[in-house]
Coordinates of C-alpha atoms and ligand atoms in Angstrom, one line a residue:
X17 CA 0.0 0.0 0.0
X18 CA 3.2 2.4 -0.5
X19 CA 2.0 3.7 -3.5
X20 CA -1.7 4.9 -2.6
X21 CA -0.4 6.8 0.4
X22 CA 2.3 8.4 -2.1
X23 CA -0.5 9.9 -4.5
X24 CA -2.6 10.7 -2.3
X25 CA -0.1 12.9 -0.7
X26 CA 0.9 15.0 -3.6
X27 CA -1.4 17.7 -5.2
X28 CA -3.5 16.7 -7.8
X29 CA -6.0 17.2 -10.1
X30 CA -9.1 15.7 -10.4
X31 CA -9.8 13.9 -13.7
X32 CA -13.7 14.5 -12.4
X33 CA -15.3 17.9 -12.6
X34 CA -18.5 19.7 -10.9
X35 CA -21.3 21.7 -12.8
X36 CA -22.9 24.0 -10.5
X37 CA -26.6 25.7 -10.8
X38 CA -26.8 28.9 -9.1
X39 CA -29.8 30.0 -7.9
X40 CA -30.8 28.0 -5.1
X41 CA -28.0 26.0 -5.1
X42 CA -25.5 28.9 -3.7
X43 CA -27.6 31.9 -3.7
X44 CA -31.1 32.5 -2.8
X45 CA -32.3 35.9 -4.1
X46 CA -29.8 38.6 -2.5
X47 CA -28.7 35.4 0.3
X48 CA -26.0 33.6 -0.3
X49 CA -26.2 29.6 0.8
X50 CA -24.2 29.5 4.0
X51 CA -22.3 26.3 2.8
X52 CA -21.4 27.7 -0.6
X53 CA -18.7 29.3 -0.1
X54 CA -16.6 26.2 1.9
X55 CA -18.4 23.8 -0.6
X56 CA -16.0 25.6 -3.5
X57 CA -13.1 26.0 -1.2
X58 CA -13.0 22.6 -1.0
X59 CA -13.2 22.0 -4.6
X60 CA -10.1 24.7 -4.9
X61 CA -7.7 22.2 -2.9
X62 CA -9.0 23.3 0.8
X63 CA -9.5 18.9 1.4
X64 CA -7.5 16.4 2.9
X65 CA -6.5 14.6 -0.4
X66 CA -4.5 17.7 -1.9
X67 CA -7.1 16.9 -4.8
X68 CA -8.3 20.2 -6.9
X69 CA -11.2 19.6 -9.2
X70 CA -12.2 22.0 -11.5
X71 CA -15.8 23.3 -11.9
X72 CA -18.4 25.6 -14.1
X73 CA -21.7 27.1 -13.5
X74 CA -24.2 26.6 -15.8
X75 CA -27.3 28.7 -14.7
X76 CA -30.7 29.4 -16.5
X77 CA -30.1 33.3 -14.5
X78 CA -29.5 36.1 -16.5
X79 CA -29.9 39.8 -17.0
X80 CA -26.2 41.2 -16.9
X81 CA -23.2 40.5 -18.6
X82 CA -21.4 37.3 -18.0
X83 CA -18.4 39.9 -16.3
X84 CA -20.7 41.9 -14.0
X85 CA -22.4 38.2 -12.9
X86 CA -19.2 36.6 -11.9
X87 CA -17.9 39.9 -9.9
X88 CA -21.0 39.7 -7.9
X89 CA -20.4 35.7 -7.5
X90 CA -16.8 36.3 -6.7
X91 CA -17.7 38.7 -3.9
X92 CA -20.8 36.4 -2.6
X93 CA -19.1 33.3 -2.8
X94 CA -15.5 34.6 -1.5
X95 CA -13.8 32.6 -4.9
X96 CA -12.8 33.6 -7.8
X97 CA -15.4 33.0 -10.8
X98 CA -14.4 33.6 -14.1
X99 CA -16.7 34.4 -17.4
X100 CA -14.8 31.2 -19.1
X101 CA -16.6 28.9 -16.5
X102 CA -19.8 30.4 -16.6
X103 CA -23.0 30.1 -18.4
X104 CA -26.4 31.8 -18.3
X105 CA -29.8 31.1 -20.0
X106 CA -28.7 33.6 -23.1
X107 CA -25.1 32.9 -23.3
X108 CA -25.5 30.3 -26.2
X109 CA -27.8 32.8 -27.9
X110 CA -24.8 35.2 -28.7
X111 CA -24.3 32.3 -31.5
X112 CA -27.2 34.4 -33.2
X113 CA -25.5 37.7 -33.7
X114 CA -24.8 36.4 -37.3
X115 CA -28.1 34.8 -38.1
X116 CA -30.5 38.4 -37.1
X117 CA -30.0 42.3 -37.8
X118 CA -33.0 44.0 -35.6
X119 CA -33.7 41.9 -32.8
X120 CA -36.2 42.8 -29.7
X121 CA -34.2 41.9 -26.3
X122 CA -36.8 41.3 -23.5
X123 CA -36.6 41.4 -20.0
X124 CA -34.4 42.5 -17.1
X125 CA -33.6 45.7 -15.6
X126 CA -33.3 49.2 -17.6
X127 CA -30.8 48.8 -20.6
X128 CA -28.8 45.8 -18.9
X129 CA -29.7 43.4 -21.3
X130 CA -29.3 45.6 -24.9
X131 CA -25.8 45.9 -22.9
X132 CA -25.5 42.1 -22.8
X133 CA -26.7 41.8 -26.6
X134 CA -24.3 44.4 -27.7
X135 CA -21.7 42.6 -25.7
X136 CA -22.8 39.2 -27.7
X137 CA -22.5 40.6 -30.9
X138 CA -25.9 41.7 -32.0
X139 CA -26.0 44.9 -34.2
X140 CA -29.4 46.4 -33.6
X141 CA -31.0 45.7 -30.6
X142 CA -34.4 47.2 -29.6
X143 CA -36.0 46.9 -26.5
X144 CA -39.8 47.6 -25.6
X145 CA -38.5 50.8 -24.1
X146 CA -38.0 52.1 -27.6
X147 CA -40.7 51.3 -29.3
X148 CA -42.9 52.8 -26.4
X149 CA -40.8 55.8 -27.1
X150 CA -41.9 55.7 -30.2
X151 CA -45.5 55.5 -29.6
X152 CA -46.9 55.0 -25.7
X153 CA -50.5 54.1 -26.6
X154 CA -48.9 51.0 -27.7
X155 CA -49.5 49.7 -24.3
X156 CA -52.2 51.7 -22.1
X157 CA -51.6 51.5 -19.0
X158 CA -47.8 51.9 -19.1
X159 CA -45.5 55.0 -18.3
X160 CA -42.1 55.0 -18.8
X161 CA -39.7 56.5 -16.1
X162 CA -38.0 59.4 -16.8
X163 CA -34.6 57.0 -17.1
X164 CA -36.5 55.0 -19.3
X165 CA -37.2 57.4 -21.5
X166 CA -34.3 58.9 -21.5
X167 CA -32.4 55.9 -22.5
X168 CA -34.8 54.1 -24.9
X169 CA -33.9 55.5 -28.7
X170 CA -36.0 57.5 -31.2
X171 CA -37.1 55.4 -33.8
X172 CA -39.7 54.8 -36.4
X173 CA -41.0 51.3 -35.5
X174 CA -43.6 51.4 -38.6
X175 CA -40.9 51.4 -40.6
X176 CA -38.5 48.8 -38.7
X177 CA -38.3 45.0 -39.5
X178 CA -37.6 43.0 -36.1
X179 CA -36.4 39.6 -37.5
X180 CA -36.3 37.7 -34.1
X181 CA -37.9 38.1 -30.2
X182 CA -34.9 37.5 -27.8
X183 CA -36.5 37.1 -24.0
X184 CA -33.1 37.4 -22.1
X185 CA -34.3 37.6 -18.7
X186 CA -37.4 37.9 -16.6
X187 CA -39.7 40.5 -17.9
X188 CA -40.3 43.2 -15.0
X189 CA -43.8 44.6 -17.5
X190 CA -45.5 41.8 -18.2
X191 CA -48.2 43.7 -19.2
X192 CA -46.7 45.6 -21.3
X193 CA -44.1 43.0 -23.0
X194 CA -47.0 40.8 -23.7
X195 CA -48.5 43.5 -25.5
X196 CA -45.6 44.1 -27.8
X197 CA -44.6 40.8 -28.1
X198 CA -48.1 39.8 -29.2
X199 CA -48.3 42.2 -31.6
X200 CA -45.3 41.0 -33.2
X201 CA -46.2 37.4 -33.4
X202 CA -49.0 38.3 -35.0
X203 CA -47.0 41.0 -37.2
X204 CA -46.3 41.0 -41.1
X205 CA -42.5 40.6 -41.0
X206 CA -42.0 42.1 -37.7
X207 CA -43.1 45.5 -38.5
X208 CA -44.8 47.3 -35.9
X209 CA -49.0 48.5 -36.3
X210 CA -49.2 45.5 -38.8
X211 CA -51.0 42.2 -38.5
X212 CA -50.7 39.4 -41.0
X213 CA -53.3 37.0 -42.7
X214 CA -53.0 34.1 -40.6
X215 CA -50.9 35.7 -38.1
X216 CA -48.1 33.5 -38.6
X217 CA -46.1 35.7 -40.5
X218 CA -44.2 37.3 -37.3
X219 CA -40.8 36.8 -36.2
X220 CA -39.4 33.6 -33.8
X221 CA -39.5 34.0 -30.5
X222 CA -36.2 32.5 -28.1
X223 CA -36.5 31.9 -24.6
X224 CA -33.1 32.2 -22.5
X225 CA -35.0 29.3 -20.8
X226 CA -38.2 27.5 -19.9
X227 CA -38.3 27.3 -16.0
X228 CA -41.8 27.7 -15.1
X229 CA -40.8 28.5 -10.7
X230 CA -37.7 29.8 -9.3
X231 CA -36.6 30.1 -6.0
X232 CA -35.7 33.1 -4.1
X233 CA -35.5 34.4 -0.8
X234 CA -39.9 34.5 -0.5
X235 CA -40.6 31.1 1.3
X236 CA -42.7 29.7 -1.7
X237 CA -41.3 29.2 -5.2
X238 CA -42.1 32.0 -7.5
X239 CA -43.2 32.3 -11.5
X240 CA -40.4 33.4 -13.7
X241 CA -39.6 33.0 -17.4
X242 CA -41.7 29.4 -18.4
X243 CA -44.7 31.3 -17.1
X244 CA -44.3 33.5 -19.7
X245 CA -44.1 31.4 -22.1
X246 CA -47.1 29.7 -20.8
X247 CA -49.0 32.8 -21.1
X248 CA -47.6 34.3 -24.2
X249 CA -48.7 30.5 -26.2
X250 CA -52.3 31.2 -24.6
X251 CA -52.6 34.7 -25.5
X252 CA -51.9 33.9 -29.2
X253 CA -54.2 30.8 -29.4
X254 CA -56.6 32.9 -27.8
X255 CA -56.5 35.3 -30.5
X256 CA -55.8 33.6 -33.7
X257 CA -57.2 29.4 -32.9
X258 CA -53.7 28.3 -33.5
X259 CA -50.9 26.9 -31.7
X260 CA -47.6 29.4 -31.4
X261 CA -45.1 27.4 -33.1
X262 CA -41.8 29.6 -33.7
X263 CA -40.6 29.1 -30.3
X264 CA -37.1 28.5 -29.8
X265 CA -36.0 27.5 -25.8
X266 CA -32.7 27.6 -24.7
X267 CA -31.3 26.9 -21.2
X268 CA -31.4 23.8 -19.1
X269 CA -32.8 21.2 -19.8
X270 CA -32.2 22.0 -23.4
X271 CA -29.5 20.4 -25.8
X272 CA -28.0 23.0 -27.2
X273 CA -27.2 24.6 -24.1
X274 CA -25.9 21.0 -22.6
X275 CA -23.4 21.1 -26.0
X276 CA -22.4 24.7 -25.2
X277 CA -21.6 23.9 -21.5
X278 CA -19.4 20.6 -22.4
X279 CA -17.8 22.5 -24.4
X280 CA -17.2 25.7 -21.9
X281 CA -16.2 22.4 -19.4
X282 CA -13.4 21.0 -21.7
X283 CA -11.9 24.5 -22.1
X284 CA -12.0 25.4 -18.9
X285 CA -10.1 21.9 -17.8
X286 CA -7.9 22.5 -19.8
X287 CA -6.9 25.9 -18.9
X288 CA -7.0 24.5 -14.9
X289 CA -4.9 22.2 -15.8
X290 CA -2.6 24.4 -17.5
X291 CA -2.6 27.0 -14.5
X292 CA -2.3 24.2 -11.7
X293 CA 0.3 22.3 -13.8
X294 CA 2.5 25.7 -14.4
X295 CA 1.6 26.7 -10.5
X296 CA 3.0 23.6 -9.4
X297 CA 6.2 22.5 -12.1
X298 CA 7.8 26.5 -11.0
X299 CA 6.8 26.0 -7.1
X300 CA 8.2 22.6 -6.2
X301 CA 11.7 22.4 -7.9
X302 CA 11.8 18.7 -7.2
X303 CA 8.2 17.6 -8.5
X304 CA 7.9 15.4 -11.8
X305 CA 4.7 14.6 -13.5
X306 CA 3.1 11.5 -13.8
X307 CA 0.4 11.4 -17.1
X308 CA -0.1 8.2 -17.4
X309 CA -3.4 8.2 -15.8
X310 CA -4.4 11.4 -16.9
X311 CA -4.1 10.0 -20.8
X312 CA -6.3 6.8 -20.4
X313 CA -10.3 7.6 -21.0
X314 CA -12.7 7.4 -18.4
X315 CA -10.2 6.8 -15.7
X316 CA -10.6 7.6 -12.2
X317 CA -7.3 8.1 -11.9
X318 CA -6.4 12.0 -11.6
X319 CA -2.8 13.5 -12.4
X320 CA -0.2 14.2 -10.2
X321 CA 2.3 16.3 -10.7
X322 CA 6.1 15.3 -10.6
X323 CA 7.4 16.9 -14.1
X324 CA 8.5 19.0 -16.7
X325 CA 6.8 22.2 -18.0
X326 CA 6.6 20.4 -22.0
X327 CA 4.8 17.6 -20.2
X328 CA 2.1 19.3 -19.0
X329 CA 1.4 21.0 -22.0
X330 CA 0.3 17.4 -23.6
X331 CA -1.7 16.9 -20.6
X332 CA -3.5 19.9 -22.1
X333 CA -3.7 19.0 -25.5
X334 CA -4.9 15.0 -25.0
X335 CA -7.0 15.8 -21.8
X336 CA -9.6 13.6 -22.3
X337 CA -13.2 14.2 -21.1
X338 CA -14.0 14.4 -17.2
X339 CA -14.7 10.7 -16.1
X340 CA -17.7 11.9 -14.1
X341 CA -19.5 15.3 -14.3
X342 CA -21.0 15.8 -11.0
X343 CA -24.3 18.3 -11.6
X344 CA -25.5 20.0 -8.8
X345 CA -28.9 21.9 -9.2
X346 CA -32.2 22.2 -7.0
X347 CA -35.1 22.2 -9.8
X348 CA -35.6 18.1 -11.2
X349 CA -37.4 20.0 -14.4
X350 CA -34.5 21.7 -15.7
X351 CA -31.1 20.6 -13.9
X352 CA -32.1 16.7 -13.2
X353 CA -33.2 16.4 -16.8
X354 CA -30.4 18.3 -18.1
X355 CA -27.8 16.2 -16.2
X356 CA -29.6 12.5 -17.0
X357 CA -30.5 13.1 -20.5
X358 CA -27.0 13.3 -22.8
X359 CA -24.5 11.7 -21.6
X360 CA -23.7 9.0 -18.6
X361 CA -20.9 10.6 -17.2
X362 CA -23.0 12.9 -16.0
X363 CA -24.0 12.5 -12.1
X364 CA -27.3 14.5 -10.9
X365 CA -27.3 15.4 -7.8
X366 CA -30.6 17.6 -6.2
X367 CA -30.0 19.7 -3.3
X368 CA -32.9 20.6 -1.0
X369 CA -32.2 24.3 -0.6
X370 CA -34.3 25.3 -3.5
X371 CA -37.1 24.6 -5.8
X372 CA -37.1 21.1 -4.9
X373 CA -39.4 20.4 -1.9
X374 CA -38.0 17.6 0.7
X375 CA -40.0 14.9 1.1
X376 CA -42.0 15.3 -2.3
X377 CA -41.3 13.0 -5.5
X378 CA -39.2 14.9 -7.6
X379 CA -40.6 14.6 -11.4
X380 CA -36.8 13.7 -12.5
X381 CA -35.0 11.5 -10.6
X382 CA -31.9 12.6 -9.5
X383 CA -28.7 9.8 -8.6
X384 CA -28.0 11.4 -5.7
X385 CA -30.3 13.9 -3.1
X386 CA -28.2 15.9 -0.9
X387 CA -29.1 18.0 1.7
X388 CA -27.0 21.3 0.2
X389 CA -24.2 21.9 -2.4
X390 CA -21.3 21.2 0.8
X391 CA -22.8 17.8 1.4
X392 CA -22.7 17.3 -2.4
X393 CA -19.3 18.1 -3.0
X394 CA -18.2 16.2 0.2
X395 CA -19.9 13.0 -1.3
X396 CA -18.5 12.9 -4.7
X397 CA -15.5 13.6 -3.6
X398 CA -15.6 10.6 -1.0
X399 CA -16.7 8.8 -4.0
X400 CA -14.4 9.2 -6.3
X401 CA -11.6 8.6 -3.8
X402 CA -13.1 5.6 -3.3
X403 CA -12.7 4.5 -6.9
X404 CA -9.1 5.9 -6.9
X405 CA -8.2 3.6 -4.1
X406 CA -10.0 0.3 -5.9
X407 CA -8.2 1.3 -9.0
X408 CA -4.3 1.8 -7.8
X409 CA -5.8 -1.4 -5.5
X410 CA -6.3 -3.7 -8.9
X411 CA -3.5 -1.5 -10.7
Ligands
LIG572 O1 -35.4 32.3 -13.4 C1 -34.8 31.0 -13.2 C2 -33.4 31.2 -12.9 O2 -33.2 32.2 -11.9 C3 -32.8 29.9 -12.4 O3 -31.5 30.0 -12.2 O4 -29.3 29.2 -11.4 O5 -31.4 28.0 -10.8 O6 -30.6 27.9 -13.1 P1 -30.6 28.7 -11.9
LIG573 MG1 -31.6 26.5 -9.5

């Protein structure tokens, strides 16, 4: 049993990775979850195998930029969070700067999300600010602040084409977002004041995601972005006897934004690897690297470093996918799905400090139920030594 004892005792890296959800995982509302913070310290090396894994967030939040949302995480959570390891509803969406010119960004607060558009990308962003610049009896019953106006642009919206409906974040007028977004579902080619045929000449609509509840710091779940959907698809069957089609959902538990994340998780391995490998080859002059494990597929076995800088570049290059991706969220809908549905190395686990209700039957079914994200991170990390011991054991 030398040998164990001998890796265990040198820092490594974990050929397993983590996955986070955000809200009500390690933040509710403005609280943070007390054990978030020393659940991610942990995961930083804080442990007593000298083990760091590396980890991402992949939330269906949104609203800011991916910079503003991590300084505000970093601060919360006492870590460092980085806009490489970090995913929101609309980040995959920045993918359709190319595809649309005029686009309608909905939701959020004041000209945060035209900000995030802009930063995406996306050349002419409107927001329903603007076009109730451009003509307030548009919607009633609604008054735009004096910031609003101020900020929203002067525009002819009779004479504008909006080729695609971009719901970023929630909408804080629902009253008055319905109205417009209505109107241009119904629209001839996105065009303000115009209704076509059938009313299915309008533009598509995207939704950051689909989450009908949230949870925040109110003691029962709340509505959020899927209930507008919900009530969008029944204001347009209501008015025109069909079914709204040209919806588009992004987000957990959707595919394209499980590709996206695997993707942000290889790069940011990757880059952990790099960083921990060069941290480690210029601290400890006598260390040497051992990739043996690191280069066999679905290993348990994580790399330890006792080597040369040119080494741990190949680590880099032939890093091959985490051998378990452990994904910690609190809503079965979105994050249990998302984590069972496309690929087995993907472990669910739900956390009771959220959307999920203890003692209820969660309509996903999760591998693993943890209390919170600390007792999460202290079982998969438990687990996977586990395997690490049976492995050197039959080595
Ligand atoms: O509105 C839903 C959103 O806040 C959920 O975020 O981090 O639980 O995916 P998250
Ligand atoms: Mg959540």
């Amino acid at each position: 049993m030398e040998e164990p004892q001998h890796i265990i005792d040198k820092p490594r890296i974990a050929s397993y990775a983590f996955a986070f959800d955000i809200d009500g995982v390690l933040v509710k509302g403005s609280e943070t979850i007390p054990e978030a913070p020393e659940a991610l310290r942990i995961l930083n090396g804080d442990n007593k195998y000298n083990i760091t894994v590396p980890y991402i967030f992949v939330t269906n939040g949104g609203g800011k930029t991916e910079k503003l949302r991590c300084e505000d995480l970093s601060d919360r959570l006492g870590v460092p969070v980085l806009p490489e390891q970090f995913i929101q509803g609309h980040t995959p969406m920045k993918d359709l700067a190319e595809k649309f010119n005029t686009v309608l960004v909905v939701g959020g607060v004041g000209e945060a999300c035209r900000n995030v558009a802009h930063s995406y990308g996306f050349r002419d962003v409107v927001t329903p600010g603007d076009i109730l610049k451009w003509n307030p009896h548009v919607s009633p019953y609604r008054t735009l602040s004096e910031d609003e106006y101020n900020n929203s642009k002067e525009r002819d919206f009779s004479k504008v084409a909006i080729e695609a409906i971009l719901v970023f974040a929630d909408s804080r007028e629902w009253a008055s977002d319905q109205q417009i977004i209505l109107e241009l579902l119904m629209s001839k080619n996105g065009v303000m004041g115009t209704t076509s045929e059938n009313h299915d000449e309008g533009p598509p609509i995207y939704f950051a995601h689909n989450d009908f509840v949230w949870s925040t710091n109110y003691k029962l779940n709340r509505i959020g972005m899927g209930a507008l959907l919900v009530s969008i698809s029944a204001l347009y069957q209501e008015h025109t006897g069909r079914q709204l089609d040209k919806v588009i959902k992004f987000g957990k538990p959707n595919q394209e934004t499980f590709a996206y994340a695997s993707k942000v998780l290889t790069d940011w391995r990757q880059q952990s690897y790099g960083s921990f490998s060069d941290r480690h080859t210029t601290d400890e002059s006598d260390s040497a690297l051992t990739t043996t494990a690191a280069t066999t597929p679905n290993s348990a076995n994580n790399i330890v470093l006792e080597g040369e800088e040119s080494e741990a570049e190949e680590i880099k290059e032939y890093l091959p996918s985490a051998s378990t991706v452990y994904f910690v969220g609190d809503t079965p809908e979105s994050d249990i799905r998302f984590a069972n549905t496309f690929d087995k190395r993907w472990h669910s686990i739900l956390v009771k400090t959220g959307v999920y209700q203890d003692g209820t039957e969660p309509t996903f079914k999760p591998k693993t139920i943890c209390s919170n994200v600390l007792e999460a991170v202290k079982f998969a990390i438990e687990r996977e030594h586990l395997k690490e011991l049976e492995e050197m054991g039959s080595a």
